Coordinates of C-alpha atoms in Angstrom, one line a residue:
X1 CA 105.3 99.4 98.1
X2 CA 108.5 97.5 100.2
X3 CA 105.7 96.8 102.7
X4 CA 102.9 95.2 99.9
X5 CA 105.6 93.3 98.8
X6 CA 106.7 91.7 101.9
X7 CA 103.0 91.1 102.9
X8 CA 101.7 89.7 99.6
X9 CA 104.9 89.0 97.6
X10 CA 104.6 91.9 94.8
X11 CA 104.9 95.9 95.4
X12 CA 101.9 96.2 92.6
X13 CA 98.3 97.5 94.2
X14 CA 95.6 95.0 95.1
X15 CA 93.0 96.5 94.0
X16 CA 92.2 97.9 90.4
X17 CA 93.1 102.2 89.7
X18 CA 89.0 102.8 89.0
X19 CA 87.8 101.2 92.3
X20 CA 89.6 104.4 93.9
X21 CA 87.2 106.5 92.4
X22 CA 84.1 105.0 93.7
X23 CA 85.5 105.3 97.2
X24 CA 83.4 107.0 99.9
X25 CA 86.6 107.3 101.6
X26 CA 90.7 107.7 100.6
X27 CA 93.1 108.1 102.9
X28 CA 96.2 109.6 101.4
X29 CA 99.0 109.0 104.1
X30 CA 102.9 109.7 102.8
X31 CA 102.3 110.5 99.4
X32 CA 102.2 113.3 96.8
X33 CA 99.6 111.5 94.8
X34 CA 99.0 114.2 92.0
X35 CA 102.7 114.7 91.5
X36 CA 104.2 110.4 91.9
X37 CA 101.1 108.3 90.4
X38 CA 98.9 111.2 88.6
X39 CA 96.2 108.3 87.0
X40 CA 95.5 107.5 90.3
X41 CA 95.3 110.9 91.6
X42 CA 92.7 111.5 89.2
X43 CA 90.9 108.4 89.9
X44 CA 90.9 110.3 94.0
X45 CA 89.5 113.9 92.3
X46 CA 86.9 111.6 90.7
X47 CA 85.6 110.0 94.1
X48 CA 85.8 113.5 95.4
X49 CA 84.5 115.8 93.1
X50 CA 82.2 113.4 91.5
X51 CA 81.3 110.7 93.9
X52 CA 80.8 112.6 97.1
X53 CA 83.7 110.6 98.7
X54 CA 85.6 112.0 102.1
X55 CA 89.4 112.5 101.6
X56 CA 91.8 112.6 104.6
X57 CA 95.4 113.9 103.7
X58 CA 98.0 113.2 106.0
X59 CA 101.4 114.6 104.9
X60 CA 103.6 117.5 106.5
X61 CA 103.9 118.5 102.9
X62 CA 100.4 121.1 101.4
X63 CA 100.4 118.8 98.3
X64 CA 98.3 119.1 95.8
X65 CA 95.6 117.2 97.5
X66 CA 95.2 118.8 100.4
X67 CA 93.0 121.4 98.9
X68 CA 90.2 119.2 97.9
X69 CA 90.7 117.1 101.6
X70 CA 87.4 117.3 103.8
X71 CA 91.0 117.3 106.6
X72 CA 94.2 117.7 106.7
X73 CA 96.4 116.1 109.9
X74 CA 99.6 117.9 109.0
X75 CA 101.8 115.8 111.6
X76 CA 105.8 115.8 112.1
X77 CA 107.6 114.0 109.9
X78 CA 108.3 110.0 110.9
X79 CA 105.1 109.8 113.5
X80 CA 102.9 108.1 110.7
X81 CA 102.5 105.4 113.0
X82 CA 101.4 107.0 116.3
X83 CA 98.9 108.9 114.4
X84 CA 97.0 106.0 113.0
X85 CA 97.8 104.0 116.2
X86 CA 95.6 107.0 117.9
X87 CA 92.8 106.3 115.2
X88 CA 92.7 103.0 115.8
X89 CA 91.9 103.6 119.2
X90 CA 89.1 106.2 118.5
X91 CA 87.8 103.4 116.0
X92 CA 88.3 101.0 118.9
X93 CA 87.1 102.9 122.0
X94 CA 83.6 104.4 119.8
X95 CA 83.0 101.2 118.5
X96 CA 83.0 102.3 115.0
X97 CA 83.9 98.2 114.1
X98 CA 82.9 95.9 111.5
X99 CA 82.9 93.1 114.4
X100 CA 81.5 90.6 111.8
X101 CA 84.3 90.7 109.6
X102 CA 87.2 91.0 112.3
X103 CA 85.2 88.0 113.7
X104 CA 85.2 86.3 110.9
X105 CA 88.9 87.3 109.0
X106 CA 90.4 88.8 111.8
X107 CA 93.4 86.9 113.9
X108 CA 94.7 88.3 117.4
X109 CA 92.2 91.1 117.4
X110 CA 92.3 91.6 121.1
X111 CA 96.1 91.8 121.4
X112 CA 95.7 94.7 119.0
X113 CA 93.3 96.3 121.1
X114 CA 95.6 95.9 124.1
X115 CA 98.7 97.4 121.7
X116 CA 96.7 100.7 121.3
X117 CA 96.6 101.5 124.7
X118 CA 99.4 104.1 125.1
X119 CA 98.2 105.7 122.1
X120 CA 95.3 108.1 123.9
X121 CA 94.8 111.0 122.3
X122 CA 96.8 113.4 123.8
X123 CA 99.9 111.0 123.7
X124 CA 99.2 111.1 120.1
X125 CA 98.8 114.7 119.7
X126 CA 101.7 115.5 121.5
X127 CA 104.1 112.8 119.3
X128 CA 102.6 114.0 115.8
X129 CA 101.8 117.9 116.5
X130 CA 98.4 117.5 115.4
X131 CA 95.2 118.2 117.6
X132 CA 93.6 115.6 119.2
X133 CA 90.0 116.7 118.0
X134 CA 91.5 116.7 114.4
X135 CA 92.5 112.7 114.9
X136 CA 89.4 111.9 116.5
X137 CA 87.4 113.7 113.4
X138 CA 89.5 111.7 110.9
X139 CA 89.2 108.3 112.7
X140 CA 85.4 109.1 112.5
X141 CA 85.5 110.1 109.1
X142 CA 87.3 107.0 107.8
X143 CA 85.4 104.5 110.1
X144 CA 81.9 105.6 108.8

């Protein structure tokens, strides 16, 4: 929430509870859904269980969640950022983009690309503890 609110000036969400539900895909990165914000954790069982949507879990933690996840990257504490640095490169290096929208609402796009360079796969793997194939399967998952 400290990050939405420096980004956008309030810690609320952006978006409304019931357009988690119709999600093809949630990514649930640092969080004990079920247990901290249990509306929306229901609203993530619905897209699930209902919906047919995909649901990554990243958390060292076996929440609640993790047994209805499609995967689970179970990665050392404090390497949140590596790990989704190393999806972004998968994303990146498959070409799993939406180029019209980073064309069109996207600023600096190419110095990201260059930023994800030390963040191969097996860097990433070795930083976080969690297999390479298993970051490539959820970049692939969440890009598609």
């Amino acid at each position: 929430m400290a990050g939405l609110a420096t980004v956008f000036g309030s810690g609320a969400m952006t978006n409304s509870i019931h357009d988690i539900g119709d999600s093809a895909c949630i990514l649930a990165i640092g969080t004990n859904t079920n247990e901290a914000h249990p509306v929306i954790g229901l609203e993530v069982l619905r897209s699930v269980r209902q919906k047919g949507g995909k649901l990554i879990v990243v958390n060292p933690r076996e929440i609640g969640l993790v047994r209805f996840a499609d995967i689970w990257l179970r990665l050392r504490p404090g390497t949140d950022v590596p790990l989704l640095m190393g999806m972004a490169r998968v994303i990146v290096d498959e070409g799993l983009l939406d180029n019209t929208f980073i064309n069109e609402r996207c600023e600096n796009f190419d110095a990201f690309k260059e930023s994800l360079k030390n963040f191969d796969l097996a860097t990433v793997a070795q930083i976080t503890g969690v297999p390479a194939d298993k970051i490539a399967e959820a970049a692939r998952m969440y890009a598609t």
